[in-house]
C-alpha cells in the first residue's frame, strides 16, 4: 500500500466553480416548474385552527395552497433503538415560532411570495411557552456520566484548583447556499434535488413521511454550497416539497428565505460548561470535573454527553468525572454545527487550562507540553496516534512564541494597541463508515468512480482524485466522481470529518483491484499506453470493479445498516484503540486601546489529521476552521426574543459572521504522519478539528493583551469596555 | 433600490411596496433574444403566463441584446436565474447582505437581488458566465484556482465579479484595502486568505 505524502494539486472542481458552471440544487432547470413558498407560524407554541386560503388563491399565478389536511399524518417514533422519526411535514400543532403551516405553489416565484403573504391563519396560542434555557417551564434531563478513575478523591490531593463556568451561545450555521428542495415525480419515481450532506438521510426521511419504497426515490446532491452540519440531518421542507410535487404532478422548487432557515434548520444550542481542574504540588493536572448542559427542544436528540469527550484525551490525567444534561425548552431542535461539541468544550477547557497555567505561573505552551496523553483513560486503551505535542512545538516555532513576554498588557504597539498572544489545543474524534465503491475505466478515455460521499467544499472529490490518479494511469480530465447521489451508490451522511477516511481507502482498494483485473485481462500480452489505451488495444470497452470496505470493529450488521441508508459509524473508541485528531492554534490579538475593538491579524495552526491526502484543500479547510473560530469568538450569537419565542437577528445583517476584513494571515501546516492502524491510508479527519480550540486561543490572547478573562462568547467591544 | 424591510418611515415604505405589488400582480412571461439562442426562449416561454402587470425590457446581457417581457416585481437576480438560466449568480440572502448575487451593471458591481429587472432597459449586464472572452478564463478566474480562493464555490461567482470590480475601481492597492473593499461578499467557508491572494496577484499583474 502506498502511503507516501501526496503532492499539491489544484482543487478538482475549481475550474467549474470559477465559471459559475457548478450546478447546485436550486440551479436545476426543469420544464413546467412550480415555485413554492412556505408560510411560517407567528406563535411560539399552540395550534393553527384555521387557514383561509382564498386570498392566496386569488393572487394571479398561484396554483394551489396545501395545509395540514393535505399531508399524511406524522410518522410515529419507532420505539427504543429504532431510528428517530423524520421531521414532521405540516401539522396544525405548532412547536416553535417560524414552523411552516402551509405551502403556496405558483407559476412564478413572485406569485408564490405574494400568495404566502396573503395568508392570515387563526391560532390558538399556548402562552405558557419556555423560550430560554432558564425560563420557567424548562426541564433538566441529566444523561449518563462519563468517568475515569476517581476524580473526587484525586481532587482532595490537589494543591492548586481552578474552577469556572464558560458559556457558548446559540448560533446558526448560515452556509451561503440557502436550504432548498426541488422534487418531481415521473414514471413512479420521485427525484429530489437538494443541497444535503446526507442524500441517504433525506431519502429515508422523505420515504418514511410519504410511505414510499426505497426504489421509488432518488436523492441527488452533487454539489453543496456549504453544509457545516446544517445539511447533515433531514430537513423539514424536503418531504413537504416532495409531497407537493406528487400531488400536482409537476416539478416543485422551494428555496427557503434565510429568515425562515433560522427557524427551521437546526442550530448550535447555547451550552454551559462548569469545569474544575486540580493540580498537584509539582504543577501537574491530576483531576478534572466537567459538568455541561445545553439548550434542547422538547423532543430533540442532539446529545449533551459528547461535550465531555475531548478533554480527557488531551493531557494524560486519569481521574475524570463528566456529567451532562439537556435543558428542554420550546424551540426547534438544535443539532450539529461545525465541531459541534469539541468547539464549545475546548473553548471552555482550554480557557480553564490557560487560567490554571497562569495560577501556577507557567508558560501556557510549556505547561501543556508537561502533559502528554498516550492512552484514553475512559476506555483504558492506547491512542492509535497522538501528535499534539509535535503540533504545539512546531506551532510555537512558526509563531515565534519564545519572543512572548508573560505579563498581561506587556506587549504593545507604538500606537498603544495592546497585543496578546494566546495558545490553545483541540481534539476531535475520528469516525469511519462502511463504503461500497464501483470503479469503471473505459476504452473511450473516461473513468467513473461511484461511492458514498458528499462534496460541500471540503474537497472530498480532490482527495478521491488524488488517490485514483496516483494509483492508476488514467486521464484525470475525464474522471467522473459520482458521489452524493443515491442512484449512483449507497450513501451515508458526510459529516463529523469522517468523509475522507471513509472514502479514500475504498478508492485505494478499487484502484488495486483494477490493476489486478487489468493484469488478468491482459495475461502475458504486452500492451502500452495508459489504461484507456490498453483497453482499446485489446478491444475491451470497459472494465469495472466493486469493493466493499467495512471499518475495523464493524461487521455485516453495520454494513447492512449502511446499505439501508442508516448511520453506521465506527470510532473513535475502536475495540483495541482510540483515535482522535489534534491541533494547536497560536493567535495574535490586537486590542485597540480606546474602542477596545479586537482584531486577529495572525494565526498559526498545526494539525495532526493523519495522512494529508489533498494538501491544498486541507490547508483551505484549516483556514476555514480558523475563520469560523474567530467568527464564533468575536461575532456570532443568535438571540431569542423571550416575549414571542423565535430568533430575533435572523438575517446576515444582524447575525454577523466574519467578513474578509475580519481575517488576517493564517499560517497552516501539518504533521502529516499517517495513523498506523485506523485505515489503509492513515487518514484521521480534519474539517472540524481545524476549528477546535481556536476560540480559546483568542480568549487566552485577549487575556494576555488586557488582563481580562472572558468566559462567554462572543467577545464584543461592549464586553471589554 | 430601498429594501422595504430595512427601516425608514414605515407607512411610506409599506405604501411603496404595496403599489409595487399591486402593479406587478400576475406575471406575463415571454422572452425574445434579439441576437441570441432559441434555448432561453423555449425554457422561459414554456410557463403558462398568468395575466398581470408586465413590461418589456431590452437589456444587453453578456454582450447579447435581448427583449424580455417581465413581471414588474422581478429582481435582476431572479430574471437571470429563473428566466434566463444564468444560474452562476447565486441567491444567498435576497437582501443585499451576502454578495453572492454580485454582477456588473454597466461595468459597476451591484447586488442583483436588490436591483429591479424593470430598471434594466438599455443597460449592460455582465454575469460570471460572460466574464471571460470565449472559452478561456478571465485572469481573476485563473487566480482563484491558483490560490484556491474557494471551497464550496457558492459565493465564488459573486466574489469574482466583486474582485474584478475591486481591481478596476483602484481599490486593490494593498491587502488591507482589498479586505475592506471585498467585505460585502461573505465567504462562509472562510476562503478569505486565498481570495485576497488571488486579487493581489491580479492587481500586481502577476496573473496572466
Ligand atoms: S443574494 Fe444578493 S446580496 Fe445576498
Ligand atoms: S466558497 Fe463556500 S461560501 Fe465561499
mmCIF file of C-alpha atoms in Angstrom, chain A residues 204-332:
data_model
loop_
_atom_site.group_PDB
_atom_site.id
_atom_site.type_symbol
_atom_site.label_atom_id
_atom_site.label_comp_id
_atom_site.label_asym_id
_atom_site.label_seq_id
_atom_site.Cartn_x
_atom_site.Cartn_y
_atom_site.Cartn_z
ATOM 1 C CA UNK A 204 -35.105 7.900 4.427
ATOM 2 C CA UNK A 205 -36.990 10.896 5.811
ATOM 3 C CA UNK A 206 -38.953 11.565 2.623
ATOM 4 C CA UNK A 207 -39.631 7.871 2.086
ATOM 5 C CA UNK A 208 -40.923 7.339 5.610
ATOM 6 C CA UNK A 209 -43.022 10.512 5.600
ATOM 7 C CA UNK A 210 -44.594 9.748 2.220
ATOM 8 C CA UNK A 211 -44.656 5.971 2.656
ATOM 9 C CA UNK A 212 -42.537 5.328 -0.449
ATOM 10 C CA UNK A 213 -40.435 2.241 -1.100
ATOM 11 C CA UNK A 214 -36.657 2.720 -1.498
ATOM 12 C CA UNK A 215 -36.821 2.033 -5.256
ATOM 13 C CA UNK A 216 -39.366 4.842 -5.682
ATOM 14 C CA UNK A 217 -36.996 7.553 -4.523
ATOM 15 C CA UNK A 218 -33.724 9.101 -5.767
ATOM 16 C CA UNK A 219 -31.936 11.940 -3.961
ATOM 17 C CA UNK A 220 -29.166 13.944 -5.631
ATOM 18 C CA UNK A 221 -26.770 16.397 -4.037
ATOM 19 C CA UNK A 222 -23.681 16.524 -6.228
ATOM 20 C CA UNK A 223 -22.520 19.969 -5.040
ATOM 21 C CA UNK A 224 -23.412 21.582 -1.734
ATOM 22 C CA UNK A 225 -22.946 25.297 -1.186
ATOM 23 C CA UNK A 226 -21.596 24.803 2.306
ATOM 24 C CA UNK A 227 -23.016 22.470 4.920
ATOM 25 C CA UNK A 228 -21.305 22.857 8.302
ATOM 26 C CA UNK A 229 -23.744 20.303 9.721
ATOM 27 C CA UNK A 230 -26.883 22.253 8.867
ATOM 28 C CA UNK A 231 -27.451 19.951 5.912
ATOM 29 C CA UNK A 232 -26.364 16.759 7.669
ATOM 30 C CA UNK A 233 -29.704 15.803 9.182
ATOM 31 C CA UNK A 234 -33.083 15.586 7.400
ATOM 32 C CA UNK A 235 -34.509 18.976 6.509
ATOM 33 C CA UNK A 236 -38.068 19.851 7.326
ATOM 34 C CA UNK A 237 -39.028 21.126 3.890
ATOM 35 C CA UNK A 238 -37.869 18.074 1.893
ATOM 36 C CA UNK A 239 -40.941 15.872 2.284
ATOM 37 C CA UNK A 240 -43.282 18.884 2.152
ATOM 38 C CA UNK A 241 -41.948 19.816 -1.281
ATOM 39 C CA UNK A 242 -41.838 16.188 -2.443
ATOM 40 C CA UNK A 243 -45.462 15.710 -1.459
ATOM 41 C CA UNK A 244 -46.432 18.889 -3.320
ATOM 42 C CA UNK A 245 -44.701 17.566 -6.445
ATOM 43 C CA UNK A 246 -46.576 14.276 -6.199
ATOM 44 C CA UNK A 247 -49.946 15.976 -5.667
ATOM 45 C CA UNK A 248 -49.546 18.434 -8.540
ATOM 46 C CA UNK A 249 -47.695 16.138 -10.934
ATOM 47 C CA UNK A 250 -45.283 18.996 -11.645
ATOM 48 C CA UNK A 251 -41.738 19.752 -10.534
ATOM 49 C CA UNK A 252 -41.766 21.952 -7.430
ATOM 50 C CA UNK A 253 -38.896 24.133 -6.209
ATOM 51 C CA UNK A 254 -38.622 25.763 -2.812
ATOM 52 C CA UNK A 255 -35.764 27.992 -1.696
ATOM 53 C CA UNK A 256 -36.279 28.926 1.935
ATOM 54 C CA UNK A 257 -35.795 32.617 2.703
ATOM 55 C CA UNK A 258 -32.905 32.985 5.127
ATOM 56 C CA UNK A 259 -35.188 34.269 7.873
ATOM 57 C CA UNK A 260 -37.154 31.013 7.702
ATOM 58 C CA UNK A 261 -33.959 28.955 7.709
ATOM 59 C CA UNK A 262 -33.031 30.386 11.118
ATOM 60 C CA UNK A 263 -36.226 28.869 12.488
ATOM 61 C CA UNK A 264 -36.459 25.592 10.583
ATOM 62 C CA UNK A 265 -32.852 24.437 10.357
ATOM 63 C CA UNK A 266 -31.015 23.111 13.367
ATOM 64 C CA UNK A 267 -28.636 25.373 15.292
ATOM 65 C CA UNK A 268 -25.785 25.186 17.768
ATOM 66 C CA UNK A 269 -27.503 25.256 21.162
ATOM 67 C CA UNK A 270 -26.442 27.553 23.974
ATOM 68 C CA UNK A 271 -24.227 25.479 26.267
ATOM 69 C CA UNK A 272 -22.717 25.998 29.715
ATOM 70 C CA UNK A 273 -19.541 24.315 30.911
ATOM 71 C CA UNK A 274 -18.578 24.186 34.592
ATOM 72 C CA UNK A 275 -15.009 22.970 34.848
ATOM 73 C CA UNK A 276 -12.812 22.266 37.836
ATOM 74 C CA UNK A 277 -9.151 21.296 37.364
ATOM 75 C CA UNK A 278 -6.843 20.303 40.174
ATOM 76 C CA UNK A 279 -3.024 20.246 40.018
ATOM 77 C CA UNK A 280 -0.657 18.556 42.435
ATOM 78 C CA UNK A 281 2.355 20.089 44.173
ATOM 79 C CA UNK A 282 4.507 19.606 41.078
ATOM 80 C CA UNK A 283 2.028 21.596 38.989
ATOM 81 C CA UNK A 284 0.614 18.632 37.083
ATOM 82 C CA UNK A 285 -3.085 18.330 36.316
ATOM 83 C CA UNK A 286 -4.345 15.290 38.222
ATOM 84 C CA UNK A 287 -8.131 15.625 38.369
ATOM 85 C CA UNK A 288 -10.879 17.193 36.288
ATOM 86 C CA UNK A 289 -14.579 17.582 36.934
ATOM 87 C CA UNK A 290 -16.666 18.744 33.996
ATOM 88 C CA UNK A 291 -20.401 19.486 34.069
ATOM 89 C CA UNK A 292 -22.113 20.596 30.858
ATOM 90 C CA UNK A 293 -25.667 21.358 29.844
ATOM 91 C CA UNK A 294 -27.294 22.781 26.770
ATOM 92 C CA UNK A 295 -30.475 24.189 25.307
ATOM 93 C CA UNK A 296 -32.660 21.422 23.908
ATOM 94 C CA UNK A 297 -36.074 21.198 22.298
ATOM 95 C CA UNK A 298 -38.913 19.202 23.849
ATOM 96 C CA UNK A 299 -38.176 16.138 21.691
ATOM 97 C CA UNK A 300 -34.678 16.829 20.329
ATOM 98 C CA UNK A 301 -31.954 14.183 20.203
ATOM 99 C CA UNK A 302 -28.707 16.181 19.878
ATOM 100 C CA UNK A 303 -26.748 14.621 22.760
ATOM 101 C CA UNK A 304 -25.012 16.614 25.534
ATOM 102 C CA UNK A 305 -22.614 13.855 26.665
ATOM 103 C CA UNK A 306 -20.132 14.457 23.840
ATOM 104 C CA UNK A 307 -19.021 17.749 25.440
ATOM 105 C CA UNK A 308 -17.234 15.518 27.909
ATOM 106 C CA UNK A 309 -15.243 13.512 25.346
ATOM 107 C CA UNK A 310 -12.343 15.685 24.189
ATOM 108 C CA UNK A 311 -10.814 16.939 27.456
ATOM 109 C CA UNK A 312 -9.710 13.563 28.875
ATOM 110 C CA UNK A 313 -7.891 12.711 25.613
ATOM 111 C CA UNK A 314 -5.537 15.678 25.686
ATOM 112 C CA UNK A 315 -3.333 15.833 28.783
ATOM 113 C CA UNK A 316 -2.876 12.437 30.348
ATOM 114 C CA UNK A 317 -4.777 12.892 33.623
ATOM 115 C CA UNK A 318 -6.562 9.704 34.639
ATOM 116 C CA UNK A 319 -9.116 10.894 37.207
ATOM 117 C CA UNK A 320 -12.077 12.445 35.482
ATOM 118 C CA UNK A 321 -15.751 12.909 36.213
ATOM 119 C CA UNK A 322 -18.023 14.285 33.499
ATOM 120 C CA UNK A 323 -21.727 14.967 33.812
ATOM 121 C CA UNK A 324 -24.113 16.466 31.275
ATOM 122 C CA UNK A 325 -27.769 17.335 30.819
ATOM 123 C CA UNK A 326 -30.341 18.501 28.302
ATOM 124 C CA UNK A 327 -32.376 21.543 29.290
ATOM 125 C CA UNK A 328 -35.648 21.164 27.418
ATOM 126 C CA UNK A 329 -37.493 24.305 26.337
ATOM 127 C CA UNK A 330 -39.810 25.338 23.469
ATOM 128 C CA UNK A 331 -37.609 25.751 20.415
ATOM 129 C CA UNK A 332 -36.875 23.906 17.220
#
